[in-house]
Short mmCIF file of C-alpha atoms and ligand atoms in Angstrom, two decimals:
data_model
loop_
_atom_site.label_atom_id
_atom_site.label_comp_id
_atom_site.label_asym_id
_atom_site.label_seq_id
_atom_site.Cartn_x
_atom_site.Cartn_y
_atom_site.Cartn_z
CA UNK A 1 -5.36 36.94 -8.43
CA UNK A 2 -4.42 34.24 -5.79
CA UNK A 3 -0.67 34.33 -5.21
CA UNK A 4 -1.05 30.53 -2.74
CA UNK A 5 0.38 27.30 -4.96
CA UNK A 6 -1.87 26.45 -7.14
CA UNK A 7 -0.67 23.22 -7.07
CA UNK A 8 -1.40 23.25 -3.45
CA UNK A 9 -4.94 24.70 -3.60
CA UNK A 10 -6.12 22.23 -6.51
CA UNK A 11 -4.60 19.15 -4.19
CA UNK A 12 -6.28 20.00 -0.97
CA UNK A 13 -9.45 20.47 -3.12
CA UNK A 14 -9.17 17.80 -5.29
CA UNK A 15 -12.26 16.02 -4.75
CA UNK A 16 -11.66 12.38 -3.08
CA UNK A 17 -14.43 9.67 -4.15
CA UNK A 18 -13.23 7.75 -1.39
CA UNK A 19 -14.06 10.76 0.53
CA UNK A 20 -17.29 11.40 -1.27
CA UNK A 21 -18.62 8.07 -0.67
CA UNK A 22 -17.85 7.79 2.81
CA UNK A 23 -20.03 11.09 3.53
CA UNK A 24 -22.61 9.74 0.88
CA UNK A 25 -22.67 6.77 3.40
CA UNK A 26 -22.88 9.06 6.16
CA UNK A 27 -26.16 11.26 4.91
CA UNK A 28 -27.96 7.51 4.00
CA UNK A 29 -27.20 6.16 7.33
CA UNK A 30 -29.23 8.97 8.73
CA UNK A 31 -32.47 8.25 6.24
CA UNK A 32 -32.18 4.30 5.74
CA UNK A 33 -29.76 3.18 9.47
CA UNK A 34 -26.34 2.52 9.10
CA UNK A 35 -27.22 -1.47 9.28
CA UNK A 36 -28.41 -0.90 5.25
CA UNK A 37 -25.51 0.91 4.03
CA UNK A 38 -23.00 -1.60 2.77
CA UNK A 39 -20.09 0.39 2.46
CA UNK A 40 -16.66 -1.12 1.23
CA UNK A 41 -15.28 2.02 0.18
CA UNK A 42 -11.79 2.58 2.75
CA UNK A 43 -9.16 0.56 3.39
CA UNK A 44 -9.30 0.82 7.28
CA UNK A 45 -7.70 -2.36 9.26
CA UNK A 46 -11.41 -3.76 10.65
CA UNK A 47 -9.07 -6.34 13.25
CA UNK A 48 -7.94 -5.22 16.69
CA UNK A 49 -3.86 -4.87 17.09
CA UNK A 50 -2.76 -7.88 18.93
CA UNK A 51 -3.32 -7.87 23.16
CA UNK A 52 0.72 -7.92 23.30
CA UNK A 53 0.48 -4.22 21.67
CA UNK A 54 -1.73 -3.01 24.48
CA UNK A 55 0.41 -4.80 26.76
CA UNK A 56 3.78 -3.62 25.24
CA UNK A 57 2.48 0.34 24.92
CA UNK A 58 1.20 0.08 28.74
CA UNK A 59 4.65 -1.31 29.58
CA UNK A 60 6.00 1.41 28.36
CA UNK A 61 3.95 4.30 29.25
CA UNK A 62 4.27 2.92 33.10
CA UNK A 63 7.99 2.02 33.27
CA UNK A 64 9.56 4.29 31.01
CA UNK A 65 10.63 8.06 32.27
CA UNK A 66 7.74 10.36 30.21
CA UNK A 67 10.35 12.53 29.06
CA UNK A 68 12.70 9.98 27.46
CA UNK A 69 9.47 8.46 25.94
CA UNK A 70 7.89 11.58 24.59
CA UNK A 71 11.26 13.60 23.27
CA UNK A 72 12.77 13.70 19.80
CA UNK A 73 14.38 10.53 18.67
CA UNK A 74 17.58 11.17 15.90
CA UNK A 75 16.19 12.11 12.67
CA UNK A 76 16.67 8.24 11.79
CA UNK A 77 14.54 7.01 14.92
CA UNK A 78 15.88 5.71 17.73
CA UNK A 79 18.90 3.36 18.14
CA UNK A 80 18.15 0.48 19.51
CA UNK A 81 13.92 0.49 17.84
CA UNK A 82 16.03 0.49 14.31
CA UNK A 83 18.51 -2.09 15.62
CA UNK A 84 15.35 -4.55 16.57
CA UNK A 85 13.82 -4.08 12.97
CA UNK A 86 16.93 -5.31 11.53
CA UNK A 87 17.24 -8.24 13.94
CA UNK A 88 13.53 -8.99 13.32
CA UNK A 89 13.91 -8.75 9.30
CA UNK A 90 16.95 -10.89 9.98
CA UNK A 91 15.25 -13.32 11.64
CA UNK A 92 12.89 -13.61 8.81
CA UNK A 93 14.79 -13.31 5.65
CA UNK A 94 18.76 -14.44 6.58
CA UNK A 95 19.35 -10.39 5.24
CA UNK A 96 22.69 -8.65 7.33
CA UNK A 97 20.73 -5.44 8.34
CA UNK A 98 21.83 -2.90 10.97
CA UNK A 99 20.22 0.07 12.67
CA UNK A 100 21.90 2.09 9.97
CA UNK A 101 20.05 0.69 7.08
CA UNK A 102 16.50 1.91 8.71
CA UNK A 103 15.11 5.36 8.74
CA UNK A 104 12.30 5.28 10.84
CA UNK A 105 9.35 7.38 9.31
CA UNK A 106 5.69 8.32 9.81
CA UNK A 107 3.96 5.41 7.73
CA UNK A 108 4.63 4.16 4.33
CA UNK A 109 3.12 7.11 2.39
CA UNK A 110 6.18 9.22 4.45
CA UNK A 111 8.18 6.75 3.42
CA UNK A 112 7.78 6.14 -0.12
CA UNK A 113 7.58 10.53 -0.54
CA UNK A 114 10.85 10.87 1.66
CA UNK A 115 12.56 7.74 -1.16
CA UNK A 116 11.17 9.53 -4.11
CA UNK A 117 12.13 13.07 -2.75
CA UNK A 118 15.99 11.54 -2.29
CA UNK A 119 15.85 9.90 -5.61
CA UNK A 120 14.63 12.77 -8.38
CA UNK A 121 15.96 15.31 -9.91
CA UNK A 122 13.92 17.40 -11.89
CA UNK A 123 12.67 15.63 -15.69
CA UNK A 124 13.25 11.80 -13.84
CA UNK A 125 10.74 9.44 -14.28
CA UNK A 126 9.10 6.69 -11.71
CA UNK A 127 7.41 4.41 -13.48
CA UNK A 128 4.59 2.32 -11.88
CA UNK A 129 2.27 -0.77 -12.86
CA UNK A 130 -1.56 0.45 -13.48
CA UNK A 131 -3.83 0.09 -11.44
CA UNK A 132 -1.87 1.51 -8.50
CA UNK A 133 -1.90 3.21 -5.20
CA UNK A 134 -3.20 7.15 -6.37
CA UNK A 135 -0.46 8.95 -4.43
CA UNK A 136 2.31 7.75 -6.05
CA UNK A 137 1.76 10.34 -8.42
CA UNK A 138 1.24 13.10 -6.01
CA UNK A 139 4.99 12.02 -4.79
CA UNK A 140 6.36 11.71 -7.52
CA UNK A 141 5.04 15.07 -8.70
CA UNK A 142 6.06 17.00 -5.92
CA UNK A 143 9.38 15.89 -5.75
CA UNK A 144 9.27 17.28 -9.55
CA UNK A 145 9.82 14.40 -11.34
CA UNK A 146 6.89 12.33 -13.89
CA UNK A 147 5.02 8.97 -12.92
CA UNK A 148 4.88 7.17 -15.84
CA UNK A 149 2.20 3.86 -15.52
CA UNK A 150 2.18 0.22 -17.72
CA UNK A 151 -0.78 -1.35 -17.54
CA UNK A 152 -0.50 -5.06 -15.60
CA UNK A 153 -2.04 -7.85 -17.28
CA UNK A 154 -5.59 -7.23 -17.32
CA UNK A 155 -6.61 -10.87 -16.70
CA UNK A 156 -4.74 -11.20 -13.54
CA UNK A 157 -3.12 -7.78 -12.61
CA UNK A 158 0.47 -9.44 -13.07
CA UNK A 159 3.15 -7.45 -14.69
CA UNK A 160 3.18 -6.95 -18.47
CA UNK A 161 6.62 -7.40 -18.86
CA UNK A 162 6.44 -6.08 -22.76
CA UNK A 163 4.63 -3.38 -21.91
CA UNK A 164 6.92 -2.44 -18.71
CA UNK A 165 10.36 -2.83 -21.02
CA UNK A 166 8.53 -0.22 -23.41
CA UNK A 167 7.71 1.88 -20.19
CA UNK A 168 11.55 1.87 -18.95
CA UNK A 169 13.75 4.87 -20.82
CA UNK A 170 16.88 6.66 -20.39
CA UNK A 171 15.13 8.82 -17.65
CA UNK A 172 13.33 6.34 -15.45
CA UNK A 173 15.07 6.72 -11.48
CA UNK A 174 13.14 4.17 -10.60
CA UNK A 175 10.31 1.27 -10.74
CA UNK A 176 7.67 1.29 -8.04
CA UNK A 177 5.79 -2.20 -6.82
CA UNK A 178 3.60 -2.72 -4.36
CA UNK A 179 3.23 -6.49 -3.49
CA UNK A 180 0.41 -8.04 -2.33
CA UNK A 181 -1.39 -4.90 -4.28
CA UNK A 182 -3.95 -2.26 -3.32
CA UNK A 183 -6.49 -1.71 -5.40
CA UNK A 184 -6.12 -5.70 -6.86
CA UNK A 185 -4.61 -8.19 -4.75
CA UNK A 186 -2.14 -9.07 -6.66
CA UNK A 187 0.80 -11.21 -4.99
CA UNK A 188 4.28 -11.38 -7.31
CA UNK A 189 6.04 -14.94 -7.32
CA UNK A 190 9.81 -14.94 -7.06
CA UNK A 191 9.78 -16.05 -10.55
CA UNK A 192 7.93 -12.42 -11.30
CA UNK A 193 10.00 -10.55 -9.04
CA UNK A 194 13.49 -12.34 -10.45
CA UNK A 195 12.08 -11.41 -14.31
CA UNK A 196 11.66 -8.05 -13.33
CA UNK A 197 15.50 -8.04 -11.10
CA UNK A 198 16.87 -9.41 -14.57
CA UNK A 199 14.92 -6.71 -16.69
CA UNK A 200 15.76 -3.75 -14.69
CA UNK A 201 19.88 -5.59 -14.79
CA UNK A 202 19.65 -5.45 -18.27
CA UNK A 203 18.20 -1.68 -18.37
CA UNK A 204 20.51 -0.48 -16.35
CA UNK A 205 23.40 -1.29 -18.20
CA UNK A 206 21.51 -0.70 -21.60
CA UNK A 207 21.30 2.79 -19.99
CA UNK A 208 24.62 3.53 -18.22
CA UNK A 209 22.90 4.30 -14.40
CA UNK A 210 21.33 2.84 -11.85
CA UNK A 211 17.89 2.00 -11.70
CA UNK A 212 16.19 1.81 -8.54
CA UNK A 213 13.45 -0.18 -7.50
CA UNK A 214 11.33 0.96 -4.77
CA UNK A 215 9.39 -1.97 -2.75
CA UNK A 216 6.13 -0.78 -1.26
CA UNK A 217 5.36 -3.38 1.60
CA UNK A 218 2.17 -2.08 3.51
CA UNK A 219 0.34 -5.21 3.01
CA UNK A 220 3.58 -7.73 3.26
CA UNK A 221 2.01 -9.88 5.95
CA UNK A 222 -1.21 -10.21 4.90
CA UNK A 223 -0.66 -13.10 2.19
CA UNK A 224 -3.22 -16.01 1.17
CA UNK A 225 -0.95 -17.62 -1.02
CA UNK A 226 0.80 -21.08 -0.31
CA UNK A 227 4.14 -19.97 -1.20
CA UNK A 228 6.07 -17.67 1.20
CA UNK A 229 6.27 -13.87 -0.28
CA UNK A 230 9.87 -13.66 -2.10
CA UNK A 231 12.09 -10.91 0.09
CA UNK A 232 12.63 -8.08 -3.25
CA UNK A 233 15.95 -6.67 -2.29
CA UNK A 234 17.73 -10.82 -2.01
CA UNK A 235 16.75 -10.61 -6.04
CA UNK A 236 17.56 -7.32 -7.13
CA UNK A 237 20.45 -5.40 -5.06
CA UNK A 238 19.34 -1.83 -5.91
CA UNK A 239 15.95 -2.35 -3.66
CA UNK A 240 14.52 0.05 -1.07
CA UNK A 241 11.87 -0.88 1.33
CA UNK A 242 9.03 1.50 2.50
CA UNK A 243 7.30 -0.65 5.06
CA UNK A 244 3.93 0.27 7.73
CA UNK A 245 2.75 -1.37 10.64
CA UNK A 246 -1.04 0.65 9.40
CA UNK A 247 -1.58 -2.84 8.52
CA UNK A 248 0.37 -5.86 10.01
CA UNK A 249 -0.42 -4.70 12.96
CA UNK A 250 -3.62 -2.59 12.14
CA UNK A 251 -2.12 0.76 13.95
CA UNK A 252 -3.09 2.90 10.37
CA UNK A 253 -3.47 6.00 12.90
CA UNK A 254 -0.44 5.67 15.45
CA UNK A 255 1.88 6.35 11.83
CA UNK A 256 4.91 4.37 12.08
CA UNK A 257 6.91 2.30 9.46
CA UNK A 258 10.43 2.71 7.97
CA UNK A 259 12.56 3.08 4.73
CA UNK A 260 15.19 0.11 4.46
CA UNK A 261 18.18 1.11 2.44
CA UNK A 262 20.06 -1.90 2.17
CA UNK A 263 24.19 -1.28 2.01
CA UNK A 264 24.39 -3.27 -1.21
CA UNK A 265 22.29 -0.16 -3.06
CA UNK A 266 24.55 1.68 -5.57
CA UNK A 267 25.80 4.74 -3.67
CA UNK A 268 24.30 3.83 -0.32
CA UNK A 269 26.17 6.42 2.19
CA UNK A 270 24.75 9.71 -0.18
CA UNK A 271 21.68 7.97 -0.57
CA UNK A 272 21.48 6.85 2.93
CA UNK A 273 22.40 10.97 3.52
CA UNK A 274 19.30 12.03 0.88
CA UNK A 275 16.59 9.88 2.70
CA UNK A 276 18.10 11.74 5.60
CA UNK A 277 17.91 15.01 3.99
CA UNK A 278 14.12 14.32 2.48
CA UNK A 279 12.46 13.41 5.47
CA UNK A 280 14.88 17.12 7.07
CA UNK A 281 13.09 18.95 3.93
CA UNK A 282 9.90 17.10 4.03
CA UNK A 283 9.36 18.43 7.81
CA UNK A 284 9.47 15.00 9.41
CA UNK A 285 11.75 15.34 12.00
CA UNK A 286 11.52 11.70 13.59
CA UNK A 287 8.79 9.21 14.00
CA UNK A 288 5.94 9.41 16.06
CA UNK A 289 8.90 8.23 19.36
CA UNK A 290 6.21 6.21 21.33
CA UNK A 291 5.35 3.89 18.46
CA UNK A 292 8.65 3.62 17.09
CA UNK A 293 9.64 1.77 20.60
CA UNK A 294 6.28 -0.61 20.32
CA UNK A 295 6.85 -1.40 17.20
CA UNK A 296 10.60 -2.25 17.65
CA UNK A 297 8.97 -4.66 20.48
CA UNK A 298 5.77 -5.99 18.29
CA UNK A 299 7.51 -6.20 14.73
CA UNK A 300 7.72 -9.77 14.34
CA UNK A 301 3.58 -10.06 15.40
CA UNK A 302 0.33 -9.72 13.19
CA UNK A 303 -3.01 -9.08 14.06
CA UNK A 304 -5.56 -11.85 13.25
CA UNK A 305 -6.00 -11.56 9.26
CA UNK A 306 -8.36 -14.42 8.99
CA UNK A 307 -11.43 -12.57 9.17
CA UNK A 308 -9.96 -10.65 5.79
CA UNK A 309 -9.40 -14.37 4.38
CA UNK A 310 -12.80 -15.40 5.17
CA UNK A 311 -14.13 -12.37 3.87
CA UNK A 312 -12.29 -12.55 0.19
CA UNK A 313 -13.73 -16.02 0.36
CA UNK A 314 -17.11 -15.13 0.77
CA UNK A 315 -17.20 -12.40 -1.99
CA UNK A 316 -14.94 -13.40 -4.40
CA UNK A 317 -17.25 -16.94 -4.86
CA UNK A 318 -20.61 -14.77 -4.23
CA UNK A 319 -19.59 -12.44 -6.82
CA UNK A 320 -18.58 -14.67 -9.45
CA UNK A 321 -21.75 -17.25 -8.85
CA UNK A 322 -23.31 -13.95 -9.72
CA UNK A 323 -21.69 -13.60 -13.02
CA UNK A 324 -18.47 -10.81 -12.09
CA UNK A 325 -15.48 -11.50 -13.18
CA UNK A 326 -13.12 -11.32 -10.61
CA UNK A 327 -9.21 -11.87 -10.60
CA UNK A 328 -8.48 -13.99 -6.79
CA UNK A 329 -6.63 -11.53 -4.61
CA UNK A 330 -3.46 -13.31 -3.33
CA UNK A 331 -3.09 -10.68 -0.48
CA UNK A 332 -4.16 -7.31 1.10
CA UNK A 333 -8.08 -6.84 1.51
CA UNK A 334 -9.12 -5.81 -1.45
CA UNK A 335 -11.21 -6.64 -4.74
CA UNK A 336 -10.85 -5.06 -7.71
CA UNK A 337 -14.06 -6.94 -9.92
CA UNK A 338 -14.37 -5.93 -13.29
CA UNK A 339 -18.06 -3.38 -13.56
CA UNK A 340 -20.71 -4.89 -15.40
CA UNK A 341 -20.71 -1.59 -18.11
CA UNK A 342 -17.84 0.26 -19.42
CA UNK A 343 -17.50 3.28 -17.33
CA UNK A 344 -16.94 2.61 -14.08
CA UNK A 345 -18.74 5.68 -12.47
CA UNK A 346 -21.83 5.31 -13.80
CA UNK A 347 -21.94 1.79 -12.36
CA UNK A 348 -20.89 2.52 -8.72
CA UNK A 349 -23.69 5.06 -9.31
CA UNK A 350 -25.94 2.10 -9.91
CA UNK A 351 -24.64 0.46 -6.99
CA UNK A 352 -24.98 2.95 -4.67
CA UNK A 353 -28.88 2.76 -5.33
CA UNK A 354 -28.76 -0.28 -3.53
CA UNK A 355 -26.97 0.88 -0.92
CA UNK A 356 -23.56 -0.52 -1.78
CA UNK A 357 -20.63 1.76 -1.74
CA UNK A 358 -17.54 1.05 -3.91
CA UNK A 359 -15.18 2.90 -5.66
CA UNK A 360 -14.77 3.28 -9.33
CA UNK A 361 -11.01 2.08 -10.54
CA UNK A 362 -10.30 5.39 -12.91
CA UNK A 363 -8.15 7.05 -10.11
CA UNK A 364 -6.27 4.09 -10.01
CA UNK A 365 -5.12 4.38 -13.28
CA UNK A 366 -7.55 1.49 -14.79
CA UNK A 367 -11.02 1.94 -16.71
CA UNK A 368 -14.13 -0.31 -16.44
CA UNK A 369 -13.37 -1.96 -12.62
CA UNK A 370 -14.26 -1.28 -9.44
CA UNK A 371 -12.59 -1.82 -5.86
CA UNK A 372 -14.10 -3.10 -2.78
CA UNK A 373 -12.28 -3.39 0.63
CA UNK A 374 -13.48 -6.07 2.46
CA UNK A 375 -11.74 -5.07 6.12
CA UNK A 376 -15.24 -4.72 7.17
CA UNK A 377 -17.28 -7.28 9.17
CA UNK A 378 -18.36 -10.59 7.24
CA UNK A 379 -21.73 -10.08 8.65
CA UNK A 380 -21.97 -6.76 6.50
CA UNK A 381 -20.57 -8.70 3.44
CA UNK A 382 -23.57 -11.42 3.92
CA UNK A 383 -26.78 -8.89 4.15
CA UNK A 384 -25.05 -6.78 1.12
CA UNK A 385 -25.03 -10.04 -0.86
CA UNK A 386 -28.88 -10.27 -2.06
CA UNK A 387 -27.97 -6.36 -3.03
CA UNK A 388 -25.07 -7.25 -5.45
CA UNK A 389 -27.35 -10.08 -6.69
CA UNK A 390 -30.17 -7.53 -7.16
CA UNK A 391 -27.37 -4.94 -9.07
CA UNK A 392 -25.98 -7.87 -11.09
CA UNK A 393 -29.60 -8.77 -12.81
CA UNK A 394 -29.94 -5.26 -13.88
CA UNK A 395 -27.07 -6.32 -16.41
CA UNK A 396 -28.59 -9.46 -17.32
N1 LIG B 1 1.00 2.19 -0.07
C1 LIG B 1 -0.13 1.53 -0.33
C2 LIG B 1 -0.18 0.61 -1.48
C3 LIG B 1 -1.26 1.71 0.49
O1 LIG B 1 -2.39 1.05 0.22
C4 LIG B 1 -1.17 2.61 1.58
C5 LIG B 1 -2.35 2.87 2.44
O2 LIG B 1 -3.43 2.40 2.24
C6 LIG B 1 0.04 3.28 1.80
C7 LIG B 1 1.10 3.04 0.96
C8 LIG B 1 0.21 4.24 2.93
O3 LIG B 1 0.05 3.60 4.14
P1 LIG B 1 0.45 4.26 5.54
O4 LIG B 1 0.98 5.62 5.28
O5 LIG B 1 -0.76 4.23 6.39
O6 LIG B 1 1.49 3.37 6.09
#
């Protein structure tokens, strides 16, 4: 008998259909050429970082002393890269932040596992808006604590507010959102995110303790709206950030971001102590040093998003002329169309007979869709267009 963690053992061999798909796409490329294998499986910034990243990192690498460059940072990151965040966010969203509101981590998936390790205690509850981002719930799990999902409005992937107050108990630590969305698109209004400060307001005191709410920002920048993406913690003071440059500034693989912990948050210096103490337990010990500097130089730029804007163009009117319903993204680079059967598997199995790889929406909490990331080239999206077509008359 195996004395590893099971738990362990079954999440390392958990089979990924991300995964699967992407070596699927792999074996066809080899039979059919990789120019006929329409994959829009990962979510993989397709756009260069900005020239001033280059420039900024090469600045640094030449000027700086390689020791001081490559070394440990504090646990928190480095002075002065936290003290530009805050200027930058500042700058941006007349907040008050100082250096000692950021702790400087390895991406937001460190992030948002270092907040949930410092929030639970064993039996707490996060609860989360379905579909959502798969790993919540391995956080949330291994910090020993239960992810509890409401589904969003299946129309339009906003929050169900009735079915969210039914979702909030006695033991929910915290709510997680993640505006614009991954798998859907979905961009909250400040009239969503200031129903959802006053419902958590009136939970909280309903229930005698805080309740958190934990903002996950990956895809903050990349916005097609009109209106101006509301800043969560001005609405509701109990607010943590977990922010990544993986996709503002497409640098998914260099791992750098932070967690914001604003000092208006209930009990900020111990929780300001836990993130502290998560990231110490997680392993972390700082953030990647290198980026943290070129980031604290490069946080206020974006790459060039509007190939990912002409790209939801393209397929959200393709796909609908075709006869998919599809909910209009309002950010981030993906679509999440509803499948043209029931179960979502054995369409994408349909699709990938044509070619076109996508992934069924089940591990994202959410029967009967399917999500496509269009960071890919818009040239791929036009030749794999005549293949939807082809998949869609099979339903008609
Ligand atoms: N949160 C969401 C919603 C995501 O889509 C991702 C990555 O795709 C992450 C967090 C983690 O991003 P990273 O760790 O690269 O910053």
């Amino acid at each position: 008998m195996s004395r590893l963690s099971s738990r362990m053992v079954s999440l390392g061999s958990a089979r990924s259909e991300i995964r699967e798909l992407f070596e699927y796409g792999k074996e066809r490329a080899a039979i059919v050429g990789p120019e006929n294998v329409f994959d829009f499986s990962i979510g993989n910034p397709n756009v260069p970082a900005p020239d001033d990243i280059q420039a900024i990192t090469t600045k640094l690498l030449e000027n700086h002393d390689p020791v001081f460059l490559h070394s440990y940072t504090s646990a928190q990151g480095d002075f002065e890269s936290r003290d530009n965040l805050a200027q930058d966010l500042n700058n941006r969203f007349g907040t008050h932040y100082h250096a000692d509101n950021f702790y400087l981590t390895a991406g937001a998936a460190a992030a948002l596992s270092i907040v949930i390790q410092a929030l639970a205690n064993f039996g707490d509850e996060f609860v989360t808006i379905a579909p959502y981002f798969p790993e919540y719930k391995v956080f949330v799990e291994s910090a020993g604590a239960t992810l509890v999902t409401s589904p969003a409005e299946i129309e339009s992937f906003q929050i169900d507010f009735d079915a969210l107050e039914k979702a909030i108990t006695q033991k929910t630590k915290a709510v997680i959102i993640n505006t614009p969305n991954n798998p859907t698109g979905a961009v909250y209004s400040k009239e969503t995110i200031q129903t959802l400060a006053d419902l958590l307001t009136q939970k909280s005191e309903e229930y005698g303790h805080s309740i958190y709410l934990i903002s996950d920002e990956p895809y903050r920048e990349i916005v097609y709206t009109d209106e101006p993406l509301p800043w969560v913690p001005s609405y509701y003071r109990n607010t943590m950030v977990c922010y990544s440059f993986s996709k503002s500034l497409s640098l998914a693989g260099a791992r750098i971001g932070y967690v914001l912990v604003p000092r208006e948050v209930d009990e900020f210096e111990d929780l300001y102590a836990a993130v502290c103490g998560a990231g110490r337990s997680l392993g972390y010990v700082c953030a990647p040093s290198l980026f943290q500097r070129v980031t604290a130089q490069s946080s206020h730029l974006t790459s060039d998003f509007s190939i990912y804007r002409r790209n939801r163009d393209l397929l959200v009117n393709s796909l609908r002329d075709m006869g998919f319903y599809v909910a209009e993204p309002g950010g981030a680079f993906y679509l999440f169309p509803r499948a043209l059967e029931t179960d979502a598997r054995t369409f994408i199995e349909k699709a990938k007979k044509h070619d076109l790889l996508i992934v069924p929406s089940d591990s994202f909490g959410c029967p009967s869709h399917v999500r496509l990331s269009y960071c890919v080239p818009t040239e791929r999206i036009e030749r794999s267009l005549e293949r939807f077509e082809k998949l869609a008359k099979e339903y008609r």
